[in-house]
Structures are given as structure tokens and as C-alpha cells.
PDB file of C-alpha atoms in Angstrom:
ATOM      1  CA  MET A   1     169.002 -47.472   2.154  1.00  0.00           C
ATOM      2  CA  TRP A   2     167.737 -46.649   4.273  1.00  0.00           C
ATOM      3  CA  GLU A   3     167.584 -48.177   7.825  1.00  0.00           C
ATOM      4  CA  TRP A   4     163.838 -48.464   9.388  1.00  0.00           C
ATOM      5  CA  LYS A   5     163.643 -48.536  13.063  1.00  0.00           C
ATOM      6  CA  ILE A   6     160.922 -49.725  15.549  1.00  0.00           C
ATOM      7  CA  VAL A   7     160.962 -48.888  18.829  1.00  0.00           C
ATOM      8  CA  ARG A   8     158.706 -50.871  20.696  1.00  0.00           C
ATOM      9  CA  THR A   9     157.828 -50.485  24.870  1.00  0.00           C
ATOM     10  CA  PHE A  10     155.719 -52.698  26.176  1.00  0.00           C
ATOM     11  CA  VAL A  11     153.830 -52.200  29.526  1.00  0.00           C
ATOM     12  CA  GLY A  12     152.423 -56.550  31.088  1.00  0.00           C
ATOM     13  CA  ASN A  13     151.373 -57.760  27.705  1.00  0.00           C
ATOM     14  CA  ARG A  14     150.624 -53.806  26.354  1.00  0.00           C
ATOM     15  CA  GLU A  15     151.925 -52.746  23.846  1.00  0.00           C
ATOM     16  CA  GLU A  16     152.621 -48.014  25.099  1.00  0.00           C
ATOM     17  CA  THR A  17     154.212 -46.749  21.823  1.00  0.00           C
ATOM     18  CA  MET A  18     156.306 -47.391  18.711  1.00  0.00           C
ATOM     19  CA  GLN A  19     158.695 -45.186  18.003  1.00  0.00           C
ATOM     20  CA  GLU A  20     159.200 -45.789  14.194  1.00  0.00           C
ATOM     21  CA  THR A  21     161.851 -43.789  11.757  1.00  0.00           C
ATOM     22  CA  LEU A  22     159.686 -42.802   8.492  1.00  0.00           C
ATOM     23  CA  ARG A  23     160.260 -40.838   5.149  1.00  0.00           C
ATOM     24  CA  GLY A  24     158.062 -39.316   3.539  1.00  0.00           C
ATOM     25  CA  ILE A  25     157.195 -36.766   0.633  1.00  0.00           C
ATOM     26  CA  VAL A  26     154.737 -33.384   1.572  1.00  0.00           C
ATOM     27  CA  LEU A  27     152.063 -33.000  -0.233  1.00  0.00           C
ATOM     28  CA  ARG A  28     150.583 -30.125   1.570  1.00  0.00           C
ATOM     29  CA  THR A  29     150.740 -27.916   4.515  1.00  0.00           C
ATOM     30  CA  VAL A  30     147.901 -26.416   6.048  1.00  0.00           C
ATOM     31  CA  LYS A  31     148.146 -23.716   9.396  1.00  0.00           C
ATOM     32  CA  TYR A  32     147.088 -24.566  12.235  1.00  0.00           C
ATOM     33  CA  GLY A  33     146.628 -21.505  14.818  1.00  0.00           C
ATOM     34  CA  ASP A  34     149.331 -19.690  14.842  1.00  0.00           C
ATOM     35  CA  ASN A  35     152.142 -21.290  15.645  1.00  0.00           C
ATOM     36  CA  SER A  36     151.089 -24.985  13.549  1.00  0.00           C
ATOM     37  CA  LEU A  37     150.630 -26.987  10.566  1.00  0.00           C
ATOM     38  CA  ILE A  38     149.734 -30.178   9.952  1.00  0.00           C
ATOM     39  CA  VAL A  39     151.384 -31.570   6.375  1.00  0.00           C
ATOM     40  CA  ASP A  40     150.430 -34.514   5.093  1.00  0.00           C
ATOM     41  CA  LEU A  41     152.809 -37.242   3.469  1.00  0.00           C
ATOM     42  CA  PHE A  42     153.074 -39.937   1.152  1.00  0.00           C
ATOM     43  CA  THR A  43     155.090 -41.978   3.997  1.00  0.00           C
ATOM     44  CA  GLU A  44     157.125 -44.810   2.547  1.00  0.00           C
ATOM     45  CA  ASN A  45     155.869 -48.288   4.550  1.00  0.00           C
ATOM     46  CA  HIS A  46     152.465 -46.184   6.084  1.00  0.00           C
ATOM     47  CA  GLY A  47     151.086 -44.347   2.779  1.00  0.00           C
ATOM     48  CA  ARG A  48     149.278 -40.837   3.125  1.00  0.00           C
ATOM     49  CA  GLN A  49     149.243 -39.728   6.216  1.00  0.00           C
ATOM     50  CA  SER A  50     148.502 -36.901   8.477  1.00  0.00           C
ATOM     51  CA  PHE A  51     150.894 -34.602  10.654  1.00  0.00           C
ATOM     52  CA  MET A  52     150.676 -31.788  13.566  1.00  0.00           C
ATOM     53  CA  THR A  53     153.897 -29.716  13.849  1.00  0.00           C
ATOM     54  CA  SER A  54     154.955 -26.473  15.658  1.00  0.00           C
ATOM     55  CA  ILE A  55     157.438 -24.599  13.111  1.00  0.00           C
ATOM     56  CA  THR A  56     159.074 -21.291  13.637  1.00  0.00           C
ATOM     57  CA  ARG A  57     160.166 -19.084  10.793  1.00  0.00           C
ATOM     58  CA  ALA A  58     163.872 -19.216  12.125  1.00  0.00           C
ATOM     59  CA  LYS A  59     165.935 -21.393   9.137  1.00  0.00           C
ATOM     60  CA  ARG A  60     167.752 -22.524  10.669  1.00  0.00           C
ATOM     61  CA  SER A  61     165.669 -23.567  13.332  1.00  0.00           C
ATOM     62  CA  VAL A  62     164.689 -27.882  14.213  1.00  0.00           C
ATOM     63  CA  ARG A  63     161.231 -26.899  14.000  1.00  0.00           C
ATOM     64  CA  SER A  64     161.796 -24.286  10.100  1.00  0.00           C
ATOM     65  CA  VAL A  65     158.420 -24.126   8.026  1.00  0.00           C
ATOM     66  CA  SER A  66     160.810 -24.700   5.764  1.00  0.00           C
ATOM     67  CA  PHE A  67     161.182 -28.767   5.894  1.00  0.00           C
ATOM     68  CA  TRP A  68     157.788 -28.568   5.068  1.00  0.00           C
ATOM     69  CA  GLN A  69     157.487 -27.337   1.667  1.00  0.00           C
ATOM     70  CA  PRO A  70     155.653 -29.139  -1.335  1.00  0.00           C
ATOM     71  CA  LEU A  71     157.618 -32.400  -2.018  1.00  0.00           C
ATOM     72  CA  SER A  72     159.962 -31.654   0.403  1.00  0.00           C
ATOM     73  CA  MET A  73     162.288 -35.364   1.404  1.00  0.00           C
ATOM     74  CA  VAL A  74     161.755 -36.221   4.962  1.00  0.00           C
ATOM     75  CA  GLU A  75     162.727 -38.537   7.196  1.00  0.00           C
ATOM     76  CA  PHE A  76     161.086 -38.343  10.666  1.00  0.00           C
ATOM     77  CA  SER A  77     160.862 -40.545  14.191  1.00  0.00           C
ATOM     78  CA  THR A  78     157.320 -40.995  15.488  1.00  0.00           C
ATOM     79  CA  GLU A  79     155.102 -41.875  17.727  1.00  0.00           C
ATOM     80  CA  LEU A  80     152.437 -44.427  15.718  1.00  0.00           C
ATOM     81  CA  LYS A  81     149.116 -44.998  17.941  1.00  0.00           C
ATOM     82  CA  PRO A  82     146.001 -46.648  15.790  1.00  0.00           C
ATOM     83  CA  ASN A  83     143.025 -44.940  16.910  1.00  0.00           C
ATOM     84  CA  ALA A  84     144.792 -42.351  19.483  1.00  0.00           C
ATOM     85  CA  GLY A  85     142.195 -39.692  18.382  1.00  0.00           C
ATOM     86  CA  LYS A  86     145.219 -36.960  17.928  1.00  0.00           C
ATOM     87  CA  LEU A  87     147.512 -36.846  15.180  1.00  0.00           C
ATOM     88  CA  PRO A  88     151.115 -37.474  16.090  1.00  0.00           C
ATOM     89  CA  ARG A  89     153.640 -35.541  15.701  1.00  0.00           C
ATOM     90  CA  PRO A  90     157.013 -35.603  13.186  1.00  0.00           C
ATOM     91  CA  ASN A  91     160.216 -35.515  15.227  1.00  0.00           C
ATOM     92  CA  ASP A  92     163.956 -34.956  14.586  1.00  0.00           C
ATOM     93  CA  VAL A  93     163.167 -33.909  11.021  1.00  0.00           C
ATOM     94  CA  ARG A  94     165.772 -33.775   8.366  1.00  0.00           C
ATOM     95  CA  THR A  95     165.468 -33.753   4.608  1.00  0.00           C
ATOM     96  CA  TYR A  96     166.596 -37.062   3.153  1.00  0.00           C
ATOM     97  CA  TYR A  97     167.031 -34.757  -0.839  1.00  0.00           C
ATOM     98  CA  ASN A  98     168.338 -31.770  -0.546  1.00  0.00           C
ATOM     99  CA  TYR A  99     166.730 -29.943  -4.584  1.00  0.00           C
ATOM    100  CA  THR A 100     169.894 -28.564  -6.425  1.00  0.00           C
ATOM    101  CA  ASP A 101     167.590 -26.988  -8.950  1.00  0.00           C
ATOM    102  CA  LEU A 102     164.588 -27.502  -8.496  1.00  0.00           C
ATOM    103  CA  PRO A 103     163.131 -24.176  -6.865  1.00  0.00           C
ATOM    104  CA  PHE A 104     165.101 -22.015  -8.332  1.00  0.00           C
ATOM    105  CA  SER A 105     164.094 -23.079 -11.980  1.00  0.00           C
ATOM    106  CA  PRO A 106     160.694 -21.481 -13.362  1.00  0.00           C
ATOM    107  CA  ILE A 107     160.257 -24.482 -15.467  1.00  0.00           C
ATOM    108  CA  LYS A 108     160.681 -27.075 -12.593  1.00  0.00           C
ATOM    109  CA  SER A 109     159.889 -24.967 -10.024  1.00  0.00           C
ATOM    110  CA  THR A 110     156.197 -24.474 -11.979  1.00  0.00           C
ATOM    111  CA  LEU A 111     156.066 -28.348 -12.228  1.00  0.00           C
ATOM    112  CA  ALA A 112     157.043 -28.826  -9.238  1.00  0.00           C
ATOM    113  CA  LEU A 113     153.369 -26.759  -8.023  1.00  0.00           C
ATOM    114  CA  PHE A 114     151.221 -28.891 -10.267  1.00  0.00           C
ATOM    115  CA  LEU A 115     152.640 -32.037  -9.915  1.00  0.00           C
ATOM    116  CA  SER A 116     152.505 -30.894  -5.790  1.00  0.00           C
ATOM    117  CA  GLU A 117     148.454 -30.569  -5.726  1.00  0.00           C
ATOM    118  CA  PHE A 118     148.178 -33.540  -8.465  1.00  0.00           C
ATOM    119  CA  LEU A 119     149.819 -35.767  -6.530  1.00  0.00           C
ATOM    120  CA  CYS A 120     147.851 -34.654  -3.850  1.00  0.00           C
ATOM    121  CA  ALA A 121     144.478 -35.115  -5.703  1.00  0.00           C
ATOM    122  CA  SER A 122     145.233 -38.517  -6.349  1.00  0.00           C
ATOM    123  CA  LEU A 123     146.790 -40.317  -3.904  1.00  0.00           C
ATOM    124  CA  ARG A 124     143.288 -39.158  -1.226  1.00  0.00           C
ATOM    125  CA  GLU A 125     143.135 -42.652  -0.344  1.00  0.00           C
ATOM    126  CA  GLU A 126     146.498 -44.571  -0.813  1.00  0.00           C
ATOM    127  CA  LYS A 127     148.076 -47.259   1.281  1.00  0.00           C
ATOM    128  CA  GLU A 128     151.192 -48.270   1.872  1.00  0.00           C
ATOM    129  CA  ASN A 129     152.921 -48.552  -2.113  1.00  0.00           C
ATOM    130  CA  GLN A 130     156.796 -48.773  -1.733  1.00  0.00           C
ATOM    131  CA  LEU A 131     156.779 -48.971  -5.167  1.00  0.00           C
ATOM    132  CA  LEU A 132     154.918 -45.488  -6.015  1.00  0.00           C
ATOM    133  CA  TYR A 133     156.584 -44.038  -4.043  1.00  0.00           C
ATOM    134  CA  HIS A 134     159.779 -44.638  -4.681  1.00  0.00           C
ATOM    135  CA  TYR A 135     158.743 -43.906  -8.453  1.00  0.00           C
ATOM    136  CA  ILE A 136     158.107 -40.117  -7.204  1.00  0.00           C
ATOM    137  CA  GLU A 137     161.319 -40.034  -5.314  1.00  0.00           C
ATOM    138  CA  SER A 138     163.222 -40.964  -8.285  1.00  0.00           C
ATOM    139  CA  SER A 139     161.257 -38.874 -11.131  1.00  0.00           C
ATOM    140  CA  LEU A 140     161.140 -35.838  -8.550  1.00  0.00           C
ATOM    141  CA  GLN A 141     165.051 -36.232  -8.231  1.00  0.00           C
ATOM    142  CA  TRP A 142     165.561 -36.960 -12.533  1.00  0.00           C
ATOM    143  CA  LEU A 143     163.760 -33.162 -12.324  1.00  0.00           C
ATOM    144  CA  ASP A 144     166.035 -31.423 -10.291  1.00  0.00           C
ATOM    145  CA  LEU A 145     169.343 -32.990 -11.837  1.00  0.00           C
ATOM    146  CA  ALA A 146     167.892 -32.685 -15.246  1.00  0.00           C
ATOM    147  CA  SER A 147     169.834 -29.821 -17.076  1.00  0.00           C
ATOM    148  CA  GLU A 148     168.350 -29.233 -20.638  1.00  0.00           C
ATOM    149  CA  PRO A 149     164.945 -27.179 -20.151  1.00  0.00           C
ATOM    150  CA  THR A 150     164.290 -28.042 -23.738  1.00  0.00           C
ATOM    151  CA  SER A 151     164.167 -31.918 -22.340  1.00  0.00           C
ATOM    152  CA  ILE A 152     161.769 -31.069 -19.538  1.00  0.00           C
ATOM    153  CA  ALA A 153     158.917 -29.633 -21.057  1.00  0.00           C
ATOM    154  CA  ASN A 154     157.480 -33.588 -21.709  1.00  0.00           C
ATOM    155  CA  PHE A 155     158.375 -34.220 -17.871  1.00  0.00           C
ATOM    156  CA  HIS A 156     154.871 -33.614 -17.194  1.00  0.00           C
ATOM    157  CA  LEU A 157     153.167 -35.861 -19.624  1.00  0.00           C
ATOM    158  CA  ALA A 158     155.394 -38.733 -19.149  1.00  0.00           C
ATOM    159  CA  PHE A 159     154.882 -38.246 -15.776  1.00  0.00           C
ATOM    160  CA  LEU A 160     150.866 -38.390 -15.811  1.00  0.00           C
ATOM    161  CA  MET A 161     151.112 -41.008 -18.299  1.00  0.00           C
ATOM    162  CA  HIS A 162     153.032 -43.409 -16.171  1.00  0.00           C
ATOM    163  CA  LEU A 163     151.326 -43.080 -12.642  1.00  0.00           C
ATOM    164  CA  SER A 164     148.323 -44.795 -13.611  1.00  0.00           C
ATOM    165  CA  ARG A 165     150.573 -48.027 -13.367  1.00  0.00           C
ATOM    166  CA  PHE A 166     151.458 -47.275  -9.876  1.00  0.00           C
ATOM    167  CA  ILE A 167     147.478 -46.604  -9.571  1.00  0.00           C
ATOM    168  CA  GLY A 168     145.924 -48.954 -11.336  1.00  0.00           C
ATOM    169  CA  ILE A 169     144.405 -47.155 -13.976  1.00  0.00           C
ATOM    170  CA  TYR A 170     146.937 -47.926 -16.214  1.00  0.00           C
ATOM    171  CA  PRO A 171     144.738 -47.640 -19.675  1.00  0.00           C
ATOM    172  CA  ASN A 172     143.851 -50.813 -22.018  1.00  0.00           C
ATOM    173  CA  LEU A 173     146.139 -49.802 -25.396  1.00  0.00           C
ATOM    174  CA  ASP A 174     145.695 -53.397 -27.381  1.00  0.00           C
ATOM    175  CA  LEU A 175     144.608 -51.461 -30.832  1.00  0.00           C
ATOM    176  CA  ASN A 176     142.468 -54.779 -31.345  1.00  0.00           C
ATOM    177  CA  SER A 177     141.735 -56.109 -27.743  1.00  0.00           C
ATOM    178  CA  GLN A 178     137.744 -54.859 -28.599  1.00  0.00           C
ATOM    179  CA  LEU A 179     138.143 -53.777 -32.127  1.00  0.00           C
ATOM    180  CA  SER A 180     135.298 -56.775 -33.972  1.00  0.00           C
ATOM    181  CA  THR A 181     136.472 -55.846 -37.561  1.00  0.00           C
ATOM    182  CA  VAL A 182     139.736 -53.938 -38.854  1.00  0.00           C
ATOM    183  CA  ASN A 183     138.422 -51.318 -40.350  1.00  0.00           C
ATOM    184  CA  CYS A 184     135.547 -50.410 -37.091  1.00  0.00           C
ATOM    185  CA  GLN A 185     136.013 -46.570 -37.147  1.00  0.00           C
ATOM    186  CA  LEU A 186     138.556 -46.441 -33.868  1.00  0.00           C
ATOM    187  CA  TYR A 187     137.438 -45.029 -30.648  1.00  0.00           C
ATOM    188  CA  PHE A 188     139.200 -45.015 -27.492  1.00  0.00           C
ATOM    189  CA  ASP A 189     136.271 -44.546 -24.876  1.00  0.00           C
ATOM    190  CA  LEU A 190     138.132 -42.833 -21.537  1.00  0.00           C
ATOM    191  CA  LEU A 191     135.526 -44.084 -19.300  1.00  0.00           C
ATOM    192  CA  ALA A 192     135.997 -46.977 -19.676  1.00  0.00           C
ATOM    193  CA  GLY A 193     139.329 -46.994 -20.817  1.00  0.00           C
ATOM    194  CA  THR A 194     139.829 -49.128 -23.676  1.00  0.00           C
ATOM    195  CA  TYR A 195     139.453 -49.078 -27.116  1.00  0.00           C
ATOM    196  CA  CYS A 196     135.777 -50.099 -28.886  1.00  0.00           C
ATOM    197  CA  ASP A 197     134.573 -49.902 -32.698  1.00  0.00           C
ATOM    198  CA  HIS A 198     131.122 -47.970 -31.270  1.00  0.00           C
ATOM    199  CA  ARG A 199     130.742 -44.159 -30.874  1.00  0.00           C
ATOM    200  CA  PRO A 200     129.825 -44.378 -26.668  1.00  0.00           C
ATOM    201  CA  SER A 201     126.860 -43.080 -25.262  1.00  0.00           C
ATOM    202  CA  HIS A 202     129.293 -39.990 -23.005  1.00  0.00           C
ATOM    203  CA  PRO A 203     131.573 -37.646 -23.929  1.00  0.00           C
ATOM    204  CA  HIS A 204     134.947 -38.401 -22.865  1.00  0.00           C
ATOM    205  CA  PHE A 205     136.502 -40.253 -25.364  1.00  0.00           C
ATOM    206  CA  LEU A 206     139.095 -39.553 -28.149  1.00  0.00           C
ATOM    207  CA  GLN A 207     138.536 -40.460 -31.718  1.00  0.00           C
ATOM    208  CA  GLY A 208     140.217 -40.369 -35.369  1.00  0.00           C
ATOM    209  CA  GLN A 209     144.504 -39.435 -35.066  1.00  0.00           C
ATOM    210  CA  GLU A 210     143.901 -38.753 -31.557  1.00  0.00           C
ATOM    211  CA  ALA A 211     143.087 -42.550 -30.329  1.00  0.00           C
ATOM    212  CA  GLN A 212     145.599 -44.025 -32.910  1.00  0.00           C
ATOM    213  CA  ASN A 213     148.535 -42.331 -31.673  1.00  0.00           C
ATOM    214  CA  LEU A 214     148.091 -43.335 -27.118  1.00  0.00           C
ATOM    215  CA  PRO A 215     150.150 -46.280 -27.453  1.00  0.00           C
ATOM    216  CA  THR A 216     152.716 -44.503 -28.679  1.00  0.00           C
ATOM    217  CA  LEU A 217     152.442 -41.719 -26.450  1.00  0.00           C
ATOM    218  CA  PHE A 218     152.069 -43.756 -23.499  1.00  0.00           C
ATOM    219  CA  ARG A 219     155.280 -45.233 -24.510  1.00  0.00           C
ATOM    220  CA  MET A 220     157.386 -41.818 -23.820  1.00  0.00           C
ATOM    221  CA  ASN A 221     159.788 -41.811 -20.977  1.00  0.00           C
ATOM    222  CA  TYR A 222     162.335 -40.073 -19.192  1.00  0.00           C
ATOM    223  CA  PRO A 223     164.821 -40.475 -21.002  1.00  0.00           C
ATOM    224  CA  THR A 224     163.251 -40.281 -24.654  1.00  0.00           C
ATOM    225  CA  MET A 225     160.973 -37.749 -23.756  1.00  0.00           C
ATOM    226  CA  HIS A 226     163.052 -34.969 -25.780  1.00  0.00           C
ATOM    227  CA  LEU A 227     162.454 -37.328 -28.975  1.00  0.00           C
ATOM    228  CA  PHE A 228     158.813 -35.672 -28.944  1.00  0.00           C
ATOM    229  CA  ARG A 229     158.106 -33.361 -30.703  1.00  0.00           C
ATOM    230  CA  LEU A 230     154.668 -31.306 -29.558  1.00  0.00           C
ATOM    231  CA  SER A 231     153.670 -28.097 -29.803  1.00  0.00           C
ATOM    232  CA  ARG A 232     152.300 -25.495 -26.295  1.00  0.00           C
ATOM    233  CA  ARG A 233     149.053 -26.774 -28.554  1.00  0.00           C
ATOM    234  CA  GLU A 234     149.690 -30.336 -28.705  1.00  0.00           C
ATOM    235  CA  ARG A 235     151.587 -30.725 -25.525  1.00  0.00           C
ATOM    236  CA  GLN A 236     148.076 -29.101 -23.674  1.00  0.00           C
ATOM    237  CA  ARG A 237     145.957 -31.187 -25.242  1.00  0.00           C
ATOM    238  CA  ILE A 238     147.364 -34.015 -23.686  1.00  0.00           C
ATOM    239  CA  LEU A 239     147.315 -33.007 -20.495  1.00  0.00           C
ATOM    240  CA  GLN A 240     143.141 -31.831 -20.729  1.00  0.00           C
ATOM    241  CA  VAL A 241     143.367 -35.680 -21.938  1.00  0.00           C
ATOM    242  CA  LEU A 242     144.921 -36.796 -19.048  1.00  0.00           C
ATOM    243  CA  ASN A 243     143.332 -34.644 -16.085  1.00  0.00           C
ATOM    244  CA  THR A 244     140.205 -35.399 -17.001  1.00  0.00           C
ATOM    245  CA  TYR A 245     141.265 -39.231 -16.923  1.00  0.00           C
ATOM    246  CA  TYR A 246     142.552 -38.740 -13.946  1.00  0.00           C
ATOM    247  CA  ARG A 247     139.250 -37.019 -12.554  1.00  0.00           C
ATOM    248  CA  LEU A 248     136.592 -39.768 -14.390  1.00  0.00           C
ATOM    249  CA  HIS A 249     139.001 -42.943 -11.878  1.00  0.00           C
ATOM    250  CA  VAL A 250     139.960 -41.155  -9.162  1.00  0.00           C
ATOM    251  CA  PRO A 251     136.875 -41.110  -6.660  1.00  0.00           C
ATOM    252  CA  GLN A 252     136.600 -36.676  -5.737  1.00  0.00           C
ATOM    253  CA  PHE A 253     139.409 -35.765  -8.147  1.00  0.00           C
ATOM    254  CA  PRO A 254     138.936 -31.474  -7.158  1.00  0.00           C
ATOM    255  CA  GLU A 255     139.700 -29.224 -10.004  1.00  0.00           C
ATOM    256  CA  LEU A 256     143.142 -28.526 -10.255  1.00  0.00           C
ATOM    257  CA  LYS A 257     144.154 -24.634  -9.600  1.00  0.00           C
ATOM    258  CA  SER A 258     146.577 -25.189 -11.222  1.00  0.00           C
ATOM    259  CA  LEU A 259     146.142 -26.186 -13.823  1.00  0.00           C
ATOM    260  CA  GLU A 260     145.542 -22.952 -14.980  1.00  0.00           C
ATOM    261  CA  VAL A 261     148.926 -21.605 -13.673  1.00  0.00           C
ATOM    262  CA  LEU A 262     150.974 -24.147 -15.914  1.00  0.00           C
ATOM    263  CA  GLN A 263     148.368 -24.613 -19.729  1.00  0.00           C
ATOM    264  CA  GLU A 264     149.860 -20.520 -18.730  1.00  0.00           C
ATOM    265  CA  PHE A 265     153.309 -21.402 -18.271  1.00  0.00           C
ATOM    266  CA  TYR A 266     153.766 -23.487 -21.523  1.00  0.00           C
ATOM    267  CA  SER A 267     151.675 -21.215 -23.719  1.00  0.00           C
TER     268      SER A 267
END
């Protein structure tokens, strides 16, 4: 377990600086000028944060752009000053987990491209949430170390389904909670996130076998996902439904450019 370090300097009764050692997962970078990046990270202790960093193309430099690749796991020190009016700068940057296979596997790197964009969209306003951080961290490490290509075909589906629990939008999958009669027509209202016995007035719903299969599908996890023998069409349909569900429940969730790339990769 890493040690959280805080160094404070006081002038009289006023706190002048607060130096912390942080861990974070890179969500995205935006170029700023010729030699700088704005880096968005999901940090373990402060949720989503943005930083400004100077960069160089030299691989061995402490300012190397390689530290800030999407989904990199980094540790650094910085001064956090609330309402400072400018972005904090990371110092003494290092990666605390080095991927062994994810950047070099076509399948895994395509999944990583999608996951980084998806997380960037879904964690837009996320505050401190250590359980969520550790879920993302352990999931990416699991993907990196997975050996069989067939064993990760459903990884993104399992990841998105369980991510919904950590950000507070997990659906109500109790088949009997909203049904007035045993033999009524079954619908799952994606907007309400629950089952109902009447056709919703909007187009965002599942019915029939798709609605019936949801509780079983959401039991999928990393150790068991290889047991779900899904066709490419079924996998694409599930991803489409999950993407729609997030767009309905996460404010300002955008259309994802990498979604089409991922669907083409699995077609």
C-alpha cells in the first residue's frame, strides 16, 4: 500500500503550500502550446483533477510525454492550492504500474482506447471515490495480464456493467419488483433503470428475451465472462444498449469516437 505524504509550510496562521504525493490514472491529454500538456487524471484521493505539465519527446527524460499516455498509472508530487487560478504542476513523475502487454496487443490496445474515452466521459464530475479508483486500477491490471484473446472478448461489457455500480447508476434488476401480474409483458425501461409491465412512452426500452436476459448478463465478471458465448452481433447489441444507458444517466455524456472503432474491430 502506498503512503500518502503531505508536507505543509505555515506562515503565521496561514497555510502557504500543501505538497502531496498523488496517484492517478490518465484519462486524456490536450496539447497546450509547443511544449506543454493539460492532463486529466482520475486520482485516488481527489477524484478527477487537471494538471499542467511541460513535456519533451526524449523517452528517458522526467518530462517525457510517455508518462501521460491514456490509462497510464502515475505517481507524482504536487502543490494543491484551492482557488489558485491556475492548474497545478506534477513533479517527480513516475509510473507505479508498468503495462507488460496492453500497449502491444492489438486487441487490448483497442479496448484501452475505448475505455479511456468512456472513462473520460463518465467520470466528468466524479469526486473522491477510492473504491471506484481501485476498481478501474485492478480491472486494467487484469486486462494487461490476461493471456488468452478469447478470454477478453467480453471484457469491455463486464467492465461497463460493473462500473455503473461505482458511479451510482446500477439498474434495478429485480424482475418482480415492478410487475403487477405474473404473465404480463416484460419491459425494461432504460430511462428509469427498472422493469415495468407496460410499454414506456419513450423509445429507450428493452422487451422480450433481451429484457429477460439482463439479470443473467449483469452477473458476468472477469473470471466467468469466457463462459458467456456471445456472437459478434450479440456483443455489439449489448455494447449499444450499455452506451445508450450511460448516455441517459450521465449528464453531458457525448458520442464516443472510439465506439465505432471498437465495433468495427469486433465485426
